[in-house]
Amino acid sequence: KVLITGAAGFIGFHLSKSLIDDDYEILNIDNINDFYDPKLKYARLDQLTPYNNFTFKKINIVDRKSLTQSFQSFKPQKVVNLAAQVGECYSFKNLYTYKEIK
């Protein structure tokens, strides 16, 4: 059982497909932000959804409650964190997209 964040991105998609083909049970998490076209992200996910060993949840990893629930229910044996924003300059101007503010 492998939980992969950033699953709708290029690397996350290809890693997920490879592990699915090797019969791993996969939980993919992605927030499907609009930094680049969400249609491309959904098109990648559409290629994975027919597999019985694949589950997708639209979650932002800063949402601790949803992320914790996902871990508790799925109980992954491995985690691959590929969640990221494209381009480091974005992070300097938009710090709060990376951190949950209470």
C-alpha positions as YAML, in Angstrom:
chain: A
units: angstrom
residues:
- id: 1
  name: LYS
  ca: [0.00, 0.00, 0.00]
- id: 2
  name: VAL
  ca: [1.52, 3.27, -1.16]
- id: 3
  name: LEU
  ca: [0.20, 6.78, -0.61]
- id: 4
  name: ILE
  ca: [1.41, 9.27, -3.22]
- id: 5
  name: THR
  ca: [0.92, 13.03, -2.95]
- id: 6
  name: GLY
  ca: [1.07, 15.20, -6.06]
- id: 7
  name: ALA
  ca: [-0.39, 12.31, -8.00]
- id: 8
  name: ALA
  ca: [-1.82, 14.35, -10.86]
- id: 9
  name: GLY
  ca: [1.54, 15.82, -11.77]
- id: 10
  name: PHE
  ca: [3.84, 14.37, -14.40]
- id: 11
  name: ILE
  ca: [6.08, 12.38, -12.05]
- id: 12
  name: GLY
  ca: [3.27, 11.37, -9.70]
- id: 13
  name: PHE
  ca: [1.20, 10.05, -12.56]
- id: 14
  name: HIS
  ca: [4.01, 7.94, -14.02]
- id: 15
  name: LEU
  ca: [5.05, 6.57, -10.63]
- id: 16
  name: SER
  ca: [1.42, 5.68, -9.87]
- id: 17
  name: LYS
  ca: [0.97, 3.91, -13.20]
- id: 18
  name: SER
  ca: [4.16, 1.90, -12.69]
- id: 19
  name: LEU
  ca: [3.17, 0.83, -9.17]
- id: 20
  name: ILE
  ca: [-0.39, 0.01, -10.28]
- id: 21
  name: ASP
  ca: [1.05, -2.22, -13.01]
- id: 22
  name: ASP
  ca: [3.15, -3.95, -10.32]
- id: 23
  name: ASP
  ca: [-0.04, -4.67, -8.31]
- id: 24
  name: TYR
  ca: [0.52, -2.15, -5.53]
- id: 25
  name: GLU
  ca: [-2.56, -0.63, -3.93]
- id: 26
  name: ILE
  ca: [-2.31, 3.11, -4.46]
- id: 27
  name: LEU
  ca: [-3.96, 6.08, -2.76]
- id: 28
  name: ASN
  ca: [-3.27, 9.27, -4.69]
- id: 29
  name: ILE
  ca: [-3.75, 12.69, -3.17]
- id: 30
  name: ASP
  ca: [-3.63, 15.96, -5.07]
- id: 31
  name: ASN
  ca: [-5.30, 19.33, -4.64]
- id: 32
  name: ILE
  ca: [-5.59, 19.89, -8.43]
- id: 33
  name: ASN
  ca: [-4.60, 23.55, -8.13]
- id: 34
  name: ASP
  ca: [-4.78, 25.75, -11.21]
- id: 35
  name: PHE
  ca: [-1.11, 26.73, -11.45]
- id: 36
  name: TYR
  ca: [-1.30, 24.89, -14.76]
- id: 37
  name: ASP
  ca: [-4.37, 23.55, -16.55]
- id: 38
  name: PRO
  ca: [-6.41, 21.26, -14.26]
- id: 39
  name: LYS
  ca: [-7.80, 19.54, -17.39]
- id: 40
  name: LEU
  ca: [-4.36, 18.02, -17.95]
- id: 41
  name: LYS
  ca: [-4.26, 16.78, -14.35]
- id: 42
  name: TYR
  ca: [-7.73, 15.25, -14.63]
- id: 43
  name: ALA
  ca: [-6.79, 13.64, -17.95]
- id: 44
  name: ARG
  ca: [-3.90, 11.89, -16.23]
- id: 45
  name: LEU
  ca: [-6.13, 10.73, -13.39]
- id: 46
  name: ASP
  ca: [-8.74, 9.48, -15.88]
- id: 47
  name: GLN
  ca: [-6.14, 7.02, -17.17]
- id: 48
  name: LEU
  ca: [-5.69, 5.58, -13.66]
- id: 49
  name: THR
  ca: [-9.26, 5.44, -12.37]
- id: 50
  name: PRO
  ca: [-10.22, 2.23, -14.24]
- id: 51
  name: TYR
  ca: [-7.78, 0.25, -12.07]
- id: 52
  name: ASN
  ca: [-9.21, -1.47, -8.98]
- id: 53
  name: ASN
  ca: [-6.00, -0.90, -7.02]
- id: 54
  name: PHE
  ca: [-6.16, 2.88, -7.49]
- id: 55
  name: THR
  ca: [-7.98, 5.48, -5.38]
- id: 56
  name: PHE
  ca: [-7.83, 9.25, -5.75]
- id: 57
  name: LYS
  ca: [-8.73, 11.89, -3.16]
- id: 58
  name: LYS
  ca: [-8.75, 15.60, -3.87]
- id: 59
  name: ILE
  ca: [-7.04, 16.92, -0.75]
- id: 60
  name: ASN
  ca: [-4.66, 19.77, -0.07]
- id: 61
  name: ILE
  ca: [-1.84, 18.42, 2.09]
- id: 62
  name: VAL
  ca: [-2.08, 21.46, 4.39]
- id: 63
  name: ASP
  ca: [-5.56, 20.18, 5.36]
- id: 64
  name: ARG
  ca: [-4.29, 18.19, 8.34]
- id: 65
  name: LYS
  ca: [-7.68, 16.73, 9.25]
- id: 66
  name: SER
  ca: [-8.33, 15.25, 5.79]
- id: 67
  name: LEU
  ca: [-4.75, 14.09, 5.43]
- id: 68
  name: THR
  ca: [-4.80, 12.40, 8.84]
- id: 69
  name: GLN
  ca: [-8.09, 10.68, 8.02]
- id: 70
  name: SER
  ca: [-6.60, 9.40, 4.77]
- id: 71
  name: PHE
  ca: [-3.61, 7.94, 6.57]
- id: 72
  name: GLN
  ca: [-5.78, 6.34, 9.24]
- id: 73
  name: SER
  ca: [-8.20, 4.73, 6.80]
- id: 74
  name: PHE
  ca: [-5.71, 3.66, 4.10]
- id: 75
  name: LYS
  ca: [-2.83, 2.68, 6.44]
- id: 76
  name: PRO
  ca: [-0.04, 3.03, 3.86]
- id: 77
  name: GLN
  ca: [3.15, 1.04, 4.15]
- id: 78
  name: LYS
  ca: [5.05, 3.62, 2.10]
- id: 79
  name: VAL
  ca: [4.55, 7.32, 1.35]
- id: 80
  name: VAL
  ca: [5.96, 9.25, -1.61]
- id: 81
  name: ASN
  ca: [5.55, 13.02, -1.27]
- id: 82
  name: LEU
  ca: [5.61, 14.66, -4.70]
- id: 83
  name: ALA
  ca: [3.24, 17.50, -3.83]
- id: 84
  name: ALA
  ca: [4.80, 20.79, -4.92]
- id: 85
  name: GLN
  ca: [4.16, 24.15, -6.47]
- id: 86
  name: VAL
  ca: [5.87, 24.81, -9.78]
- id: 87
  name: GLY
  ca: [8.56, 27.49, -9.48]
- id: 88
  name: GLU
  ca: [10.11, 28.67, -6.24]
- id: 89
  name: CYS
  ca: [9.31, 32.37, -6.85]
- id: 90
  name: TYR
  ca: [5.61, 31.60, -6.35]
- id: 91
  name: SER
  ca: [6.35, 30.42, -2.81]
- id: 92
  name: PHE
  ca: [7.89, 33.73, -1.76]
- id: 93
  name: LYS
  ca: [4.81, 35.68, -2.80]
- id: 94
  name: ASN
  ca: [2.21, 33.12, -1.70]
- id: 95
  name: LEU
  ca: [3.56, 31.61, 1.51]
- id: 96
  name: TYR
  ca: [0.10, 30.78, 2.88]
- id: 97
  name: THR
  ca: [-0.62, 28.27, 0.11]
- id: 98
  name: TYR
  ca: [2.04, 26.09, 1.74]
- id: 99
  name: LYS
  ca: [1.11, 26.45, 5.38]
- id: 100
  name: GLU
  ca: [-2.16, 26.07, 7.19]
- id: 101
  name: ILE
  ca: [-2.81, 29.25, 9.17]
- id: 102
  name: LYS
  ca: [-4.94, 28.90, 12.28]
...
